[in-house]
Amino acid sequence: MTTRTLPYPPIAPERSAADALVVDPGSLTPGRTRGYPLRREGPSKLTGAAKYTDDLIFPGAWYGATIRSTEPRARLLAVELDPDADWSKVVVVTAADIPGENLVSAIKEDQPVLVPIGGEIRHHAEPVALLAAPDRETIRRLRSRIRLVTEPLPPVFDPELSDHVFARYEIGSGDLEAGFAAADVVVAGEYRVGHQEQLYIESNAMIAVPAEDGGMAVYGSLQCPYYVHKAMRKTLGLASDQARVVQAETGGGFGGKEEYPSIIALHAALLARRCGRPVRMIYERHEDIAATTKRHPAVIRHRTGVKRDGTLIAQDIEIVMDGGAYCTLTPVVLSRGALHSGGPYRCPNVRIRARATRTNTPPNGAMRGFGAPQVEFAAETQLNRIAERLGISPAEIRRRNAYELGDVTPTGQTLRDSVAAQEVLRLAIEAADFERIRAATGRVAVERRGSGEVPAGRLRSGAARTASGIGLALGWHGAGFTGSGEVHIGSVASVELTDDGRVRVLIGSTEMGQGTTTIFPMMVSGELGLPSEVVEMAPVDTAVVPDSGPTVASRTAMVVGGLCIAAARRLRAEVEARNGGRPFVEVYRDDAARHGRTRVDQRFEPYPGIEFDDATYRGDAYPAFGWAACVATVDVDLDTGEVAVRDVVAVDDVGRVIHPILCEGQVEGGTLQAVGYATIEEIKLEDGRYLNDRLATYLIPTALDAPRLTTILVEAPFSGAPHGAKGVGELPMDVGAPAVVAAIQDAVGVWITELPATPERILAALDVATRPGEVRSATAAGTAGTAGAAGTAGAAGTA
Amino acid sequence: MPAEPPIEVPSRLSEAYALLAAGPIVPIAGGTDIMVRITGELGPLPERMLDLSRLDALEGVALELGTLVLGARTTYTEIRRSALCREHLPALVGAAATVGAVQIQNRGTLGGNIATASPAGDTLPVLLATDAEIVVGSHRGERIVPAVAFFPAYRRTALAPDELILRVRIPLLTGREVRFRKVGTRRAQAISKVVMAVSWRSHGKTAGWSDVRVALGSVAATPIRAAGAEAVLEGARPTPETADAAAEALAAELRPIDDVRSTAEYRRVVSARILHRIVRDAGSW
Ligand SMILES: Cc1cc2nc3c(=O)[nH]c(=O)nc-3n(C[C@H](O)[C@H](O)[C@H](O)COP(=O)(O)OP(=O)(O)OC[C@H]3O[C@@H](n4cnc5c(N)ncnc54)[C@H](O)[C@@H]3O)c2cc1C
């Protein structure tokens, strides 16, 4: 394996000044920056010309609204329309109006599109009825006149107390007991993480337009057109060609538009079918936050056996995820969580037990990282606590244990290719000057504690106003789908030479701001010897593009990109072969004129040598892994516990960088989202309802809260993909939070074991830590002990 | 958005007073509070609105005989840029700088902050701590309400329905120091978890403080003064013992609540800790 590190900022071929600067209005594309193409959709977004769903005009369209339950769990007895209201100019749809199956297409298919009479309401924001009217005022007036008659049922909110299990996995290797017996020290810990909202800038939106033949088209903000397509076929009872899904410009997704758009599309379509006209279903932010999916909360318990030199010898890990009221993607989120839960470390004796259960809260679903950020926060914080216990530097304990080529993971996967854990670790430590700064923060902490002045107490801190700290985390992210997911899906991507001599890429992968429509022309044009500007992207419309699988799992550049490169190579070979071997670039226009259209469809073929057994959870869980290291520097206000994340160095191995600027953008955005997860992003619940379901109360970092970010990109190519790419979208999300929490501990001496590390939690932990006569531990969770008297509190309580 | 209500735009106070007397009509200044409330989602629309933007009498910052006078329509940006405010009342400038972010500061006004009477209104503790007077007017004439008497209950004011806030008068006392501190969830666009202003007059190194005011927001249903902490600090010097006692007194007298932004415990403890810090800084120990 060879790794290549892109210098920061990446050096790119410069264009001559004459090419740049002067542009005619309206002709902003194609442009270049640092030698790379500008984002294709950038100019239209910048000038406001981009058409998001709510910008689309369909004459005569009505507005749709969703009537939701307001109880966490109840039996639905009746839906009553107030007889004093005028219902003649609107339509109301209930479960009885569903022509096909009243189930949202998903893994387990347990979620109704609308709760039927007699059915069970399972969360407080559950759709029960739909209303459409010619104007919003009528909706506003009438929606409160629809009454749900219910009979309350006892809700369950604690995932550990729920007896309904959505999924359960057990992964093991070696001999756990022998491992613990051989350990010098055993450390136990319990970690908790809450919900995180994706908070895409454009809220969810769908418009359904009935077709004359009884079919239905939907236009909307979405990540996965064919998920919506499948859901429409199932619930509306449509034939494949009667259902059409068109992606409008999409303002961010982060997983939040992976599965939920199916429900909105079905709701809009049911109303459109009923009133025979287009229906607009545009969520306001409040409804979007209150009802749509979030990152899964989790409780993660670790018991780890180590040698005195820091070598990991046994890991016993228990994960409980809160799936919310319906299954959605929970089994795959949990699976990814279980597979990543040990962290990127060699350990001979491992047991991982994971389960996800049902609670009466809105369903949780996909969000950037997909189960990995939760477990990697736990794994990294656990390792940092072990290092502290042993008096080893966090850098050293990672160097000692991080995977290298040839190591074997708990599923028995031998890492044969593309392992850059040590590389990203080294680069992050160097770039951040980690050891030197950590020594300095350590000295300051000692001085602060030993200054001899009146000690800080509950109602006062000492002379120092702030404390600085630095923290490190290392992570891994399985590239593409887990296990044999890719084989099951069998994605198709196409490249065509049109009969009028244009080159078009046809994929079902969506642009949502991450750069799909910019990098695909680059990949394809590179194979054909054309400038990227001339390669066109077909609109994401199921009537036009094939099913390239969902735009998720950081798989687009890696998997679909690989398919397009293979398709382009085949196209080139075919065209060159029938033109006497002359280069594609010279002959393709004439070829099109002579032979008409040439289209190459490329279907996914399993990566050679990659095998996984879904039943036993043995084998190659992922074709390759991306590797990331993160160093965060924080200032903690000692009076208030407020945390300012000052600097972050993010080093990410993505296999192959296609567009350095967009790639850096993914690392920066993912890191900032991780900083929010670490410090302030939190959903508070009461009786299963989100209390802070508005932008005024669900807070994410602003520009002022953003740290200075240094991104270093590493390329350890994946040999199974023609271009070596492993994806970048999720990787940076995995490591930011544990690095920030480690930095907080370095600054103030307490471990925050529950995310987010809010000032409230930090002050409470400091209070416990400074109270005389009490064991110094961050929260009730952080039990630690030596072998024999091992801290069992953390590892018990499971079954 | 629902259709917007009819809007009156008077250019003279007397016209505004007449419109208010004919009621019901809702004033709008910067609109940063009212616009959030009239999306239709949170209740019915006002029937009519009274745009204050042409009333010159509500504008401007001036110094009148040792009193800083700010028109009700003074924006946060104007406060931040005002040489008079910066010289005579930097704590108010500091408070203005923490409100929302630049866009809100460009539109939001001092009068709007007062009339909204949110317990988290960031300028309100400064007004309480500086014995500000709120000058209000109607067709009956003008009257002065001390800031400390202006907020009788949760989101209620001493304004009669037909009264406007005209201006705020802040007496400038020699030797007075005013400190401000806001604690929010993030560095901009954050509603306070705790907001505090403390003022006192010092009379040389050996004499105790006088005229001590400790005012807080977000720890009660209204912005409040903390009488217990004030009593400890009044006449005292900023020593470690004073700071401890003031912090203890404050923690003992506050009765904040848990809500979506923070916890009662955090609010109590942090209020005490920032007061401690302010006293400590004043004592330079
Ligand atoms: C995104 C955002 C962030 C915010 N952040 C903060 C913050 O950090 N701190 C903070 O304190 N506030 C904050 N606010 C609230 C708001 O900006 C302030 O309260 C602001 O001062 C309101 O002033 P305005 O001129 O915009 O008021 P308006 O919205 O115009 O009016 C508010 C109320 O006051 C009444 N009113 C206005 N002027 C007068 C007058 N002269 N006489 C009588 N009644 C009057 C109106 O009828 C209305 O009831 C924020 C608001 C938003 C939208």
mmCIF file of C-alpha atoms and ligand atoms in Angstrom, chain B residues 26-37 52 58 72 76 98-100 104 107-109 111-113 115-116 120-122 159 163-165 182 189-191, ligand 1:
data_model
loop_
_atom_site.group_PDB
_atom_site.id
_atom_site.type_symbol
_atom_site.label_atom_id
_atom_site.label_comp_id
_atom_site.label_asym_id
_atom_site.label_seq_id
_atom_site.Cartn_x
_atom_site.Cartn_y
_atom_site.Cartn_z
ATOM 1 C CA VAL B 26 -50.159 46.609 18.132
ATOM 2 C CA PRO B 27 -46.992 48.691 17.790
ATOM 3 C CA ILE B 28 -44.148 47.371 15.693
ATOM 4 C CA ALA B 29 -40.607 48.746 15.904
ATOM 5 C CA GLY B 30 -37.847 46.460 14.594
ATOM 6 C CA GLY B 31 -40.285 43.594 14.321
ATOM 7 C CA THR B 32 -37.816 41.004 15.604
ATOM 8 C CA ASP B 33 -40.135 39.848 18.365
ATOM 9 C CA ILE B 34 -43.514 40.548 16.870
ATOM 10 C CA MET B 35 -42.773 38.912 13.529
ATOM 11 C CA VAL B 36 -41.995 35.648 15.288
ATOM 12 C CA ARG B 37 -45.324 35.802 17.064
ATOM 13 C CA LEU B 52 -43.291 53.338 14.776
ATOM 14 C CA LEU B 58 -38.496 57.820 19.569
ATOM 15 C CA ALA B 72 -37.210 53.699 22.327
ATOM 16 C CA TYR B 76 -28.624 47.532 19.203
ATOM 17 C CA THR B 98 -24.785 39.827 22.773
ATOM 18 C CA VAL B 99 -28.288 40.154 21.369
ATOM 19 C CA GLY B 100 -28.996 37.708 18.541
ATOM 20 C CA ILE B 104 -31.167 41.183 14.746
ATOM 21 C CA ARG B 107 -33.384 45.888 13.507
ATOM 22 C CA GLY B 108 -34.110 45.098 17.144
ATOM 23 C CA THR B 109 -34.716 48.050 19.433
ATOM 24 C CA GLY B 111 -38.017 49.794 23.322
ATOM 25 C CA GLY B 112 -38.963 46.454 21.790
ATOM 26 C CA ASN B 113 -36.821 44.586 24.291
ATOM 27 C CA ALA B 115 -42.065 46.048 25.832
ATOM 28 C CA THR B 116 -41.585 42.339 25.126
ATOM 29 C CA ALA B 120 -34.390 36.731 29.133
ATOM 30 C CA GLY B 121 -34.328 40.231 27.617
ATOM 31 C CA ASP B 122 -30.639 40.980 27.627
ATOM 32 C CA LEU B 159 -47.741 49.935 30.038
ATOM 33 C CA GLU B 163 -49.254 53.783 25.915
ATOM 34 C CA LEU B 164 -46.008 53.846 23.996
ATOM 35 C CA ILE B 165 -42.504 53.615 25.343
ATOM 36 C CA LYS B 182 -24.482 36.824 29.583
ATOM 37 C CA GLN B 189 -28.240 33.706 18.396
ATOM 38 C CA ALA B 190 -28.635 32.412 21.906
ATOM 39 C CA ILE B 191 -31.280 33.247 24.431
HETATM 40 C C1 LIG C 1 -33.244 35.412 15.943
HETATM 41 C C2 LIG C 1 -33.545 36.266 17.141
HETATM 42 C C3 LIG C 1 -32.596 36.373 18.139
HETATM 43 C C4 LIG C 1 -32.859 37.149 19.257
HETATM 44 N N1 LIG C 1 -31.906 37.227 20.223
HETATM 45 C C5 LIG C 1 -32.151 37.964 21.323
HETATM 46 C C6 LIG C 1 -31.180 38.050 22.358
HETATM 47 O O1 LIG C 1 -30.096 37.466 22.264
HETATM 48 N N2 LIG C 1 -31.466 38.787 23.452
HETATM 49 C C7 LIG C 1 -32.656 39.445 23.572
HETATM 50 O O2 LIG C 1 -32.861 40.110 24.587
HETATM 51 N N3 LIG C 1 -33.599 39.391 22.617
HETATM 52 C C8 LIG C 1 -33.375 38.667 21.498
HETATM 53 N N4 LIG C 1 -34.332 38.583 20.523
HETATM 54 C C9 LIG C 1 -35.605 39.277 20.729
HETATM 55 C C10 LIG C 1 -35.697 40.665 20.089
HETATM 56 O O3 LIG C 1 -34.776 40.830 19.060
HETATM 57 C C11 LIG C 1 -35.489 41.795 21.082
HETATM 58 O O4 LIG C 1 -36.372 41.654 22.171
HETATM 59 C C12 LIG C 1 -35.672 43.147 20.434
HETATM 60 O O5 LIG C 1 -35.198 44.124 21.289
HETATM 61 C C13 LIG C 1 -37.113 43.479 20.084
HETATM 62 O O6 LIG C 1 -37.140 44.761 19.501
HETATM 63 P P1 LIG C 1 -37.974 45.085 18.185
HETATM 64 O O7 LIG C 1 -37.798 46.507 17.900
HETATM 65 O O8 LIG C 1 -37.606 44.185 17.105
HETATM 66 O O9 LIG C 1 -39.431 44.754 18.725
HETATM 67 P P2 LIG C 1 -40.793 44.475 17.917
HETATM 68 O O10 LIG C 1 -40.816 43.068 17.462
HETATM 69 O O11 LIG C 1 -41.027 45.517 16.903
HETATM 70 O O12 LIG C 1 -41.792 44.648 19.075
HETATM 71 C C14 LIG C 1 -41.745 43.812 20.207
HETATM 72 C C15 LIG C 1 -42.894 44.140 21.147
HETATM 73 O O13 LIG C 1 -42.717 45.411 21.691
HETATM 74 C C16 LIG C 1 -43.788 46.276 21.363
HETATM 75 N N5 LIG C 1 -43.172 47.581 21.133
HETATM 76 C C17 LIG C 1 -42.104 47.847 20.354
HETATM 77 N N6 LIG C 1 -41.744 49.125 20.485
HETATM 78 C C18 LIG C 1 -42.597 49.685 21.358
HETATM 79 C C19 LIG C 1 -42.743 50.983 21.903
HETATM 80 N N7 LIG C 1 -41.908 51.964 21.590
HETATM 81 N N8 LIG C 1 -43.745 51.198 22.794
HETATM 82 C C20 LIG C 1 -44.588 50.206 23.143
HETATM 83 N N9 LIG C 1 -44.502 48.956 22.661
HETATM 84 C C21 LIG C 1 -43.509 48.695 21.785
HETATM 85 C C22 LIG C 1 -44.451 45.634 20.172
HETATM 86 O O14 LIG C 1 -45.815 45.941 20.123
HETATM 87 C C23 LIG C 1 -44.242 44.189 20.452
HETATM 88 O O15 LIG C 1 -45.192 43.705 21.348
HETATM 89 C C24 LIG C 1 -34.090 37.836 19.379
HETATM 90 C C25 LIG C 1 -35.041 37.722 18.362
HETATM 91 C C26 LIG C 1 -34.783 36.950 17.250
HETATM 92 C C27 LIG C 1 -35.805 36.843 16.176
#
